[in-house]
GROMACS .gro file of C-alpha atoms in nm:
model
  413
    1MET     CA    1   6.497  -5.102   0.841
    2THR     CA    2   6.155  -4.939   0.868
    3GLU     CA    3   5.852  -5.151   0.796
    4LYS     CA    4   5.585  -4.979   0.585
    5LEU     CA    5   5.221  -5.036   0.667
    6THR     CA    6   4.998  -5.078   0.366
    7PRO     CA    7   4.620  -5.120   0.352
    8ARG     CA    8   4.479  -5.463   0.296
    9SER     CA    9   4.333  -5.514  -0.048
   10SER     CA   10   4.091  -5.750  -0.209
   11VAL     CA   11   4.015  -5.832  -0.564
   12ASN     CA   12   3.664  -5.760  -0.687
   13GLY     CA   13   3.606  -5.833  -1.048
   14GLY     CA   14   3.976  -5.797  -1.126
   15ALA     CA   15   4.000  -5.452  -0.959
   16LYS     CA   16   4.173  -5.396  -0.631
   17LYS     CA   17   3.973  -5.227  -0.349
   18SER     CA   18   4.127  -5.097  -0.027
   19GLU     CA   19   3.969  -5.212   0.302
   20PHE     CA   20   4.039  -5.010   0.617
   21GLN     CA   21   3.939  -5.180   0.941
   22PHE     CA   22   3.744  -4.973   1.200
   23ASP     CA   23   3.803  -5.103   1.551
   24ILE     CA   24   3.525  -4.945   1.768
   25TYR     CA   25   3.619  -5.158   2.068
   26GLY     CA   26   3.976  -5.041   2.051
   27ILE     CA   27   3.867  -4.677   2.030
   28LEU     CA   28   3.641  -4.706   2.335
   29THR     CA   29   3.895  -4.896   2.548
   30GLN     CA   30   4.203  -4.686   2.480
   31ARG     CA   31   4.245  -4.454   2.778
   32LEU     CA   32   4.363  -4.168   2.562
   33ARG     CA   33   4.050  -4.184   2.349
   34PHE     CA   34   3.777  -4.244   2.609
   35ARG     CA   35   3.780  -4.131   2.969
   36PRO     CA   36   3.466  -4.197   3.183
   37ALA     CA   37   3.544  -3.901   3.407
   38LEU     CA   38   3.535  -3.664   3.113
   39PHE     CA   39   3.209  -3.820   2.987
   40PHE     CA   40   3.028  -3.780   3.318
   41ALA     CA   41   3.169  -3.433   3.365
   42GLY     CA   42   3.027  -3.337   3.025
   43PHE     CA   43   2.694  -3.493   3.115
   44ALA     CA   44   2.682  -3.298   3.442
   45LEU     CA   45   2.769  -2.972   3.268
   46GLY     CA   46   2.499  -3.037   3.009
   47LEU     CA   47   2.242  -3.101   3.283
   48VAL     CA   48   2.341  -2.785   3.466
   49ALA     CA   49   2.314  -2.588   3.142
   50CYS     CA   50   1.962  -2.725   3.082
   51VAL     CA   51   1.855  -2.639   3.438
   52ILE     CA   52   1.985  -2.283   3.398
   53ALA     CA   53   1.810  -2.255   3.062
   54GLY     CA   54   1.484  -2.388   3.211
   55ARG     CA   55   1.504  -2.147   3.502
   56TYR     CA   56   1.561  -1.862   3.258
   57CYS     CA   57   1.268  -1.972   3.039
   58ALA     CA   58   1.040  -1.981   3.346
   59GLY     CA   59   1.069  -1.604   3.378
   60LEU     CA   60   1.042  -1.536   3.006
   61ASN     CA   61   0.717  -1.432   2.838
   62ILE     CA   62   0.723  -1.647   2.527
   63TYR     CA   63   0.358  -1.580   2.436
   64LYS     CA   64   0.383  -1.254   2.247
   65ASN     CA   65   0.056  -1.069   2.177
   66PHE     CA   66  -0.125  -1.311   2.407
   67HIS     CA   67  -0.508  -1.314   2.399
   68ARG     CA   68  -0.604  -1.655   2.540
   69PHE     CA   69  -0.496  -2.018   2.540
   70HIS     CA   70  -0.653  -2.159   2.225
   71LYS     CA   71  -0.663  -2.530   2.148
   72PHE     CA   72  -0.320  -2.543   1.983
   73ILE     CA   73  -0.146  -2.408   2.295
   74SER     CA   74  -0.340  -2.602   2.556
   75PRO     CA   75  -0.362  -2.960   2.686
   76ALA     CA   76  -0.618  -3.030   2.410
   77SER     CA   77  -0.314  -3.075   2.183
   78LEU     CA   78  -0.076  -3.202   2.454
   79PHE     CA   79   0.074  -2.858   2.516
   80TYR     CA   80   0.093  -2.782   2.888
   81PRO     CA   81   0.160  -2.419   2.985
   82THR     CA   82   0.335  -2.388   3.320
   83VAL     CA   83   0.230  -2.164   3.607
   84SER     CA   84   0.567  -1.989   3.580
   85GLN     CA   85   0.488  -1.895   3.222
   86LEU     CA   86   0.147  -1.757   3.318
   87ARG     CA   87   0.320  -1.546   3.580
   88ALA     CA   88   0.561  -1.421   3.316
   89ILE     CA   89   0.272  -1.320   3.090
   90ALA     CA   90   0.112  -1.130   3.378
   91THR     CA   91   0.423  -0.946   3.493
   92SER     CA   92   0.564  -0.873   3.148
   93GLY     CA   93   0.463  -0.524   3.042
   94SER     CA   94   0.269  -0.448   3.360
   95THR     CA   95   0.359  -0.212   3.642
   96GLN     CA   96   0.343  -0.262   4.018
   97SER     CA   97   0.063  -0.007   4.039
   98GLN     CA   98  -0.162  -0.185   3.788
   99VAL     CA   99  -0.433  -0.420   3.908
  100LEU     CA  100  -0.391  -0.760   3.744
  101VAL     CA  101  -0.735  -0.897   3.659
  102ILE     CA  102  -0.672  -1.267   3.601
  103VAL     CA  103  -0.965  -1.446   3.437
  104GLY     CA  104  -1.005  -1.818   3.503
  105GLY     CA  105  -1.292  -2.056   3.457
  106ASN     CA  106  -1.418  -2.270   3.173
  107SER     CA  107  -1.481  -2.236   2.798
  108ILE     CA  108  -1.744  -1.965   2.852
  109PHE     CA  109  -1.486  -1.728   2.998
  110ASN     CA  110  -1.225  -1.856   2.753
  111GLY     CA  111  -1.453  -1.706   2.488
  112TYR     CA  112  -1.544  -2.018   2.292
  113GLY     CA  113  -1.738  -1.905   1.985
  114GLN     CA  114  -1.591  -1.553   1.990
  115PRO     CA  115  -1.322  -1.453   1.738
  116GLU     CA  116  -0.996  -1.334   1.888
  117GLN     CA  117  -1.052  -0.974   1.779
  118GLU     CA  118  -1.392  -0.968   1.954
  119LEU     CA  119  -1.297  -1.152   2.270
  120TRP     CA  120  -1.502  -1.043   2.570
  121THR     CA  121  -1.194  -0.987   2.788
  122ALA     CA  122  -1.071  -0.726   2.540
  123LYS     CA  123  -1.396  -0.536   2.601
  124LEU     CA  124  -1.346  -0.577   2.977
  125GLN     CA  125  -0.998  -0.427   2.942
  126GLU     CA  126  -1.144  -0.133   2.748
  127LEU     CA  127  -1.405  -0.068   3.016
  128LEU     CA  128  -1.160  -0.093   3.306
  129GLY     CA  129  -0.892   0.129   3.153
  130SER     CA  130  -0.515   0.144   3.184
  131LYS     CA  131  -0.508   0.112   3.564
  132TYR     CA  132  -0.599  -0.253   3.511
  133ARG     CA  133  -0.449  -0.534   3.304
  134VAL     CA  134  -0.688  -0.813   3.203
  135LEU     CA  135  -0.547  -1.160   3.130
  136ASN     CA  136  -0.764  -1.443   2.997
  137PHE     CA  137  -0.630  -1.770   3.142
  138ALA     CA  138  -0.962  -1.957   3.123
  139LEU     CA  139  -0.965  -2.299   2.953
  140PRO     CA  140  -1.228  -2.549   2.834
  141ILE     CA  141  -1.365  -2.787   3.102
  142ALA     CA  142  -1.161  -2.611   3.370
  143GLU     CA  143  -1.296  -2.581   3.722
  144PRO     CA  144  -1.347  -2.238   3.881
  145PHE     CA  145  -1.004  -2.258   4.048
  146ASP     CA  146  -0.764  -2.419   3.806
  147LEU     CA  147  -0.455  -2.326   3.603
  148GLY     CA  148  -0.508  -1.948   3.600
  149TYR     CA  149  -0.589  -1.938   3.969
  150TRP     CA  150  -0.252  -2.080   4.075
  151ALA     CA  151  -0.081  -1.797   3.890
  152ALA     CA  152  -0.309  -1.546   4.065
  153GLU     CA  153  -0.238  -1.689   4.412
  154SER     CA  154   0.136  -1.693   4.349
  155LEU     CA  155   0.129  -1.325   4.254
  156LEU     CA  156  -0.081  -1.240   4.561
  157LYS     CA  157   0.184  -1.417   4.766
  158GLU     CA  158   0.429  -1.157   4.633
  159ASN     CA  159   0.190  -0.875   4.730
  160ARG     CA  160   0.095  -0.790   4.375
  161ARG     CA  161  -0.243  -0.625   4.317
  162VAL     CA  162  -0.453  -0.911   4.186
  163ILE     CA  163  -0.824  -0.978   4.135
  164TYR     CA  164  -0.920  -1.325   4.022
  165VAL     CA  165  -1.242  -1.349   3.816
  166THR     CA  166  -1.385  -1.691   3.739
  167ASN     CA  167  -1.710  -1.860   3.646
  168CYS     CA  168  -1.906  -2.176   3.714
  169PHE     CA  169  -2.259  -2.306   3.691
  170PRO     CA  170  -2.499  -2.316   3.986
  171GLY     CA  171  -2.415  -2.613   4.205
  172GLN     CA  172  -2.080  -2.668   4.035
  173GLY     CA  173  -1.820  -2.722   4.302
  174THR     CA  174  -1.446  -2.743   4.276
  175THR     CA  175  -1.164  -2.963   4.399
  176PRO     CA  176  -0.857  -2.854   4.597
  177SER     CA  177  -0.607  -2.956   4.329
  178GLY     CA  178  -0.815  -2.860   4.026
  179SER     CA  179  -0.975  -3.068   3.752
  180GLN     CA  180  -0.828  -3.392   3.620
  181VAL     CA  181  -0.700  -3.230   3.299
  182TYR     CA  182  -0.531  -2.935   3.470
  183THR     CA  183  -0.430  -3.084   3.806
  184TYR     CA  184  -0.072  -3.090   3.677
  185SER     CA  185  -0.069  -2.712   3.726
  186TYR     CA  186  -0.149  -2.741   4.097
  187TRP     CA  187   0.150  -2.968   4.154
  188ASP     CA  188   0.360  -2.746   3.930
  189ALA     CA  189   0.285  -2.441   4.147
  190LYS     CA  190   0.310  -2.628   4.477
  191GLU     CA  191   0.643  -2.796   4.410
  192LYS     CA  192   0.792  -2.466   4.293
  193HIS     CA  193   0.680  -2.318   4.626
  194LEU     CA  194   0.465  -2.057   4.451
  195LEU     CA  195   0.152  -2.109   4.663
  196MET     CA  196   0.060  -1.976   5.002
  197PRO     CA  197   0.085  -2.229   5.286
  198ASP     CA  198  -0.257  -2.380   5.357
  199ALA     CA  199  -0.272  -2.688   5.580
  200ALA     CA  200  -0.647  -2.732   5.526
  201ARG     CA  201  -0.603  -2.747   5.147
  202ASP     CA  202  -0.309  -2.987   5.179
  203ARG     CA  203  -0.523  -3.224   5.388
  204ALA     CA  204  -0.812  -3.193   5.142
  205VAL     CA  205  -0.582  -3.287   4.852
  206ILE     CA  206  -0.459  -3.596   5.037
  207ASP     CA  207  -0.813  -3.692   5.139
  208ARG     CA  208  -0.919  -3.664   4.776
  209ILE     CA  209  -0.640  -3.891   4.651
  210LYS     CA  210  -0.673  -4.168   4.912
  211PRO     CA  211  -1.007  -4.319   4.799
  212LEU     CA  212  -0.922  -4.309   4.427
  213PRO     CA  213  -0.891  -4.636   4.232
  214GLU     CA  214  -0.533  -4.761   4.225
  215LYS     CA  215  -0.478  -4.655   3.863
  216ASP     CA  216  -0.587  -4.297   3.931
  217ARG     CA  217  -0.398  -4.285   4.261
  218VAL     CA  218  -0.076  -4.395   4.092
  219LYS     CA  219  -0.127  -4.136   3.820
  220SER     CA  220  -0.167  -3.864   4.082
  221GLU     CA  221   0.146  -3.979   4.263
  222GLU     CA  222   0.340  -3.974   3.935
  223LEU     CA  223   0.226  -3.617   3.871
  224GLN     CA  224   0.346  -3.514   4.213
  225THR     CA  225   0.681  -3.690   4.170
  226GLY     CA  226   0.733  -3.536   3.828
  227ALA     CA  227   0.649  -3.191   3.963
  228SER     CA  228   0.893  -3.241   4.251
  229LEU     CA  229   1.174  -3.316   4.005
  230ASP     CA  230   1.069  -3.023   3.788
  231GLY     CA  231   1.083  -2.796   4.092
  232LEU     CA  232   1.455  -2.877   4.104
  233LEU     CA  233   1.540  -2.911   3.735
  234TRP     CA  234   1.287  -2.683   3.556
  235PHE     CA  235   1.266  -2.910   3.252
  236GLU     CA  236   0.897  -2.840   3.182
  237ASP     CA  237   0.957  -2.468   3.129
  238LEU     CA  238   1.251  -2.544   2.900
  239TRP     CA  239   1.060  -2.800   2.696
  240THR     CA  240   0.744  -2.588   2.667
  241THR     CA  241   0.957  -2.299   2.543
  242VAL     CA  242   1.125  -2.522   2.283
  243SER     CA  243   0.782  -2.658   2.180
  244TYR     CA  244   0.638  -2.310   2.141
  245LYS     CA  245   0.928  -2.139   1.966
  246GLY     CA  246   1.121  -2.422   1.801
  247PHE     CA  247   0.952  -2.753   1.727
  248PHE     CA  248   0.706  -3.002   1.877
  249SER     CA  249   0.793  -3.372   1.889
  250VAL     CA  250   0.461  -3.540   1.978
  251TRP     CA  251   0.190  -3.623   1.723
  252THR     CA  252  -0.166  -3.515   1.806
  253GLY     CA  253  -0.489  -3.538   1.610
  254LEU     CA  254  -0.532  -3.160   1.612
  255THR     CA  255  -0.186  -3.101   1.465
  256SER     CA  256  -0.162  -3.405   1.239
  257GLN     CA  257  -0.108  -3.197   0.924
  258SER     CA  258   0.216  -3.050   1.060
  259PRO     CA  259   0.297  -3.217   1.394
  260TRP     CA  260   0.652  -3.080   1.424
  261LEU     CA  261   0.558  -2.718   1.371
  262ALA     CA  262   0.638  -2.472   1.651
  263ARG     CA  263   0.316  -2.396   1.837
  264GLN     CA  264   0.359  -2.020   1.806
  265LYS     CA  265   0.287  -2.063   1.434
  266TYR     CA  266  -0.060  -2.206   1.498
  267LYS     CA  267  -0.325  -1.937   1.495
  268ASP     CA  268  -0.641  -1.907   1.701
  269ILE     CA  269  -0.923  -2.040   1.481
  270LYS     CA  270  -1.268  -1.884   1.490
  271THR     CA  271  -1.547  -2.126   1.585
  272GLU     CA  272  -1.858  -2.067   1.378
  273PRO     CA  273  -2.182  -2.081   1.583
  274MET     CA  274  -2.484  -2.275   1.469
  275LEU     CA  275  -2.757  -2.074   1.303
  276ALA     CA  276  -3.063  -1.979   1.507
  277PRO     CA  277  -3.290  -2.152   1.601
  278ASP     CA  278  -3.084  -2.473   1.554
  279ARG     CA  279  -2.846  -2.388   1.835
  280PHE     CA  280  -3.119  -2.441   2.097
  281THR     CA  281  -3.298  -2.746   1.957
  282ASN     CA  282  -3.049  -3.013   2.065
  283PRO     CA  283  -3.239  -3.217   2.328
  284GLY     CA  284  -2.909  -3.320   2.486
  285GLN     CA  285  -2.851  -2.967   2.616
  286LEU     CA  286  -3.175  -2.956   2.811
  287LYS     CA  287  -3.133  -3.312   2.938
  288GLN     CA  288  -2.785  -3.233   3.069
  289ILE     CA  289  -2.908  -2.932   3.265
  290VAL     CA  290  -3.208  -3.114   3.411
  291GLU     CA  291  -3.000  -3.416   3.517
  292PHE     CA  292  -2.743  -3.193   3.686
  293ASN     CA  293  -3.002  -2.981   3.866
  294ARG     CA  294  -3.185  -3.290   3.991
  295GLU     CA  295  -2.914  -3.348   4.254
  296PHE     CA  296  -2.983  -3.009   4.412
  297PHE     CA  297  -3.333  -3.085   4.536
  298ALA     CA  298  -3.556  -3.344   4.691
  299GLU     CA  299  -3.745  -3.562   4.444
  300ASN     CA  300  -4.003  -3.358   4.246
  301SER     CA  301  -3.952  -3.056   4.469
  302SER     CA  302  -3.770  -2.725   4.488
  303ALA     CA  303  -3.679  -2.796   4.851
  304PRO     CA  304  -3.300  -2.826   4.883
  305ASN     CA  305  -3.124  -3.160   4.914
  306PRO     CA  306  -2.931  -3.103   5.242
  307GLN     CA  307  -2.661  -3.360   5.164
  308PHE     CA  308  -2.580  -3.202   4.827
  309TRP     CA  309  -2.548  -2.849   4.962
  310THR     CA  310  -2.344  -2.961   5.263
  311ASN     CA  311  -2.097  -3.134   5.031
  312PHE     CA  312  -2.097  -2.831   4.802
  313GLN     CA  313  -2.014  -2.598   5.092
  314ASN     CA  314  -1.732  -2.828   5.203
  315GLN     CA  315  -1.587  -2.844   4.851
  316ILE     CA  316  -1.554  -2.470   4.809
  317GLN     CA  317  -1.429  -2.426   5.166
  318TYR     CA  318  -1.093  -2.598   5.118
  319THR     CA  319  -0.975  -2.489   4.774
  320VAL     CA  320  -0.858  -2.134   4.836
  321PRO     CA  321  -0.683  -1.991   5.145
  322SER     CA  322  -0.924  -1.779   5.346
  323SER     CA  323  -0.701  -1.472   5.309
  324VAL     CA  324  -0.734  -1.484   4.928
  325ARG     CA  325  -1.111  -1.524   4.893
  326LYS     CA  326  -1.177  -1.152   4.920
  327ASN     CA  327  -0.973  -1.113   4.598
  328CYS     CA  328  -1.193  -1.358   4.407
  329LEU     CA  329  -1.508  -1.280   4.209
  330VAL     CA  330  -1.711  -1.590   4.123
  331THR     CA  331  -1.962  -1.544   3.840
  332LEU     CA  332  -2.253  -1.786   3.814
  333SER     CA  333  -2.303  -1.844   3.442
  334SER     CA  334  -2.660  -1.871   3.319
  335HIS     CA  335  -2.816  -2.087   3.052
  336ALA     CA  336  -2.971  -1.942   2.738
  337PRO     CA  337  -3.330  -1.829   2.805
  338ALA     CA  338  -3.442  -2.032   2.503
  339ILE     CA  339  -3.321  -2.346   2.682
  340VAL     CA  340  -3.480  -2.251   3.015
  341ASP     CA  341  -3.810  -2.181   2.838
  342GLN     CA  342  -3.824  -2.548   2.738
  343MET     CA  343  -3.828  -2.657   3.104
  344SER     CA  344  -4.133  -2.744   3.309
  345THR     CA  345  -4.251  -2.500   3.575
  346LEU     CA  346  -4.085  -2.708   3.848
  347ARG     CA  347  -3.754  -2.726   3.658
  348LYS     CA  348  -3.756  -2.350   3.606
  349GLU     CA  349  -3.806  -2.301   3.979
  350GLN     CA  350  -3.521  -2.542   4.049
  351GLU     CA  351  -3.296  -2.350   3.811
  352ARG     CA  352  -3.375  -2.024   3.989
  353MET     CA  353  -3.334  -2.172   4.336
  354GLY     CA  354  -3.008  -2.343   4.236
  355ILE     CA  355  -2.863  -2.001   4.150
  356ALA     CA  356  -2.979  -1.854   4.482
  357TYR     CA  357  -2.841  -2.141   4.693
  358SER     CA  358  -2.511  -2.139   4.506
  359GLU     CA  359  -2.459  -1.766   4.545
  360ALA     CA  360  -2.534  -1.791   4.917
  361ALA     CA  361  -2.284  -2.077   4.957
  362TRP     CA  362  -2.002  -1.893   4.780
  363ARG     CA  363  -2.064  -1.580   4.988
  364LYS     CA  364  -2.079  -1.781   5.311
  365ALA     CA  365  -1.735  -1.922   5.228
  366GLY     CA  366  -1.600  -1.566   5.194
  367PHE     CA  367  -1.601  -1.521   4.816
  368ASN     CA  368  -1.749  -1.235   4.619
  369CYS     CA  369  -2.020  -1.381   4.396
  370ILE     CA  370  -2.267  -1.252   4.137
  371ASP     CA  371  -2.498  -1.410   3.882
  372VAL     CA  372  -2.585  -1.291   3.533
  373GLU     CA  373  -2.938  -1.433   3.521
  374GLY     CA  374  -3.168  -1.200   3.326
  375LYS     CA  375  -2.881  -0.990   3.189
  376LEU     CA  376  -2.845  -1.183   2.863
  377THR     CA  377  -3.091  -1.277   2.589
  378SER     CA  378  -3.097  -1.587   2.372
  379ASP     CA  379  -2.952  -1.381   2.086
  380ASP     CA  380  -2.635  -1.349   2.294
  381PHE     CA  381  -2.572  -1.725   2.304
  382SER     CA  382  -2.404  -1.946   2.044
  383ASP     CA  383  -2.556  -2.252   2.213
  384GLY     CA  384  -2.715  -2.329   2.547
  385ARG     CA  385  -2.414  -2.196   2.741
  386HIS     CA  386  -2.150  -2.019   2.532
  387LEU     CA  387  -2.169  -1.653   2.435
  388LEU     CA  388  -2.146  -1.477   2.103
  389ALA     CA  389  -1.948  -1.154   2.079
  390SER     CA  390  -2.263  -0.958   2.170
  391GLY     CA  391  -2.306  -1.165   2.485
  392GLY     CA  392  -1.940  -1.118   2.568
  393ARG     CA  393  -1.977  -0.741   2.551
  394LYS     CA  394  -2.274  -0.756   2.788
  395LEU     CA  395  -2.081  -0.983   3.023
  396ALA     CA  396  -1.791  -0.737   3.028
  397ALA     CA  397  -2.033  -0.451   3.102
  398VAL     CA  398  -2.175  -0.645   3.399
  399LEU     CA  399  -1.836  -0.739   3.543
  400ALA     CA  400  -1.644  -0.413   3.493
  401PRO     CA  401  -1.819  -0.218   3.775
  402GLN     CA  402  -1.797  -0.525   4.001
  403VAL     CA  403  -1.420  -0.543   3.946
  404LYS     CA  404  -1.378  -0.170   4.015
  405GLN     CA  405  -1.586  -0.196   4.331
  406LEU     CA  406  -1.378  -0.492   4.446
  407ALA     CA  407  -1.054  -0.305   4.371
  408HIS     CA  408  -1.178  -0.011   4.577
  409GLY     CA  409  -1.264  -0.239   4.867
  410LEU     CA  410  -0.915  -0.392   4.853
  411GLY     CA  411  -0.754  -0.049   4.858
  412TYR     CA  412  -0.614  -0.076   4.507
  413ASP     CA  413  -0.733   0.264   4.386
   0.00000   0.00000   0.00000
């Protein structure tokens, strides 16, 4: 006789209701239903698939119609472009015969205050012509050799025709692993073996980390460890691609209205300059310049402070391999004449001498260096430092012949 199994029932208000038991423990412990070997095999296959996808994304140019890294696709909103992706932008659509002019530096070269359609690097591209390809990888508060530079060095390592153009202020040095915000990109490039071997730079990086407070030292070590893992697994390139093309999972103040939106849907927003003469009346601008310049010289004098300039020379000596410096053009950015006019006679002399000493130091280290003092008027500035579209056009006109001359000297033409 066969026994029939029937569901248990209960009475609820006079009506019968079937109750089916769900035994999760039984499901997980029955060998036919759950096999650890199959689970871990699936996990391993998933990991391998993600690594392959990340490696593929590293060579993919996801930034279509790229002009510059605006605030929605930069660390300002917790979006961290990888060096691999910058390389992909540079190589996508370019030929081996073209000279890649990679622009680094700070917000001045990024074009802060200039609308995308009037960006100064677009004018530079127009002046240089089709034999060149100009790429604006500059970012706010970046040092002269930061994110964009690592992409330039990695391409030079592959014997591509590259000229790196960057900017800084007189007396502004640099550090061997880049600024605090963008130092992740140094470790990214190093652990992917994209950089040229340079024992002096490696020692300088270690020497810089050793004296840091414990909190900062641990943070630096974590960056290096994370980059080492990424060099094997390529998860940053995969995640940045998903963030740009699919969705973003981290809330930021800049994107609070639509935090999950794919970053490719955020547009570059024009920054409106202050109206003249208000843009030069902020006393903080002048104070900042004077305080910075004060380190250059002896007290109340235009005589150089030997300790400062020795340290400055040492800083710029260990950032870039000596074989690459001939490919670099360092531009000393000037301050708006309306700001300089507010200085005392001594401060004006210090400003002028600071430019001269800085240019001499960069050239002594083997870099090409120019300054733009006297080539711009106050009407070209949106504030004490940043340029309007008119100033950007003048900057491009100054740099274009310098780039062509450098290309000729390197045998690129």
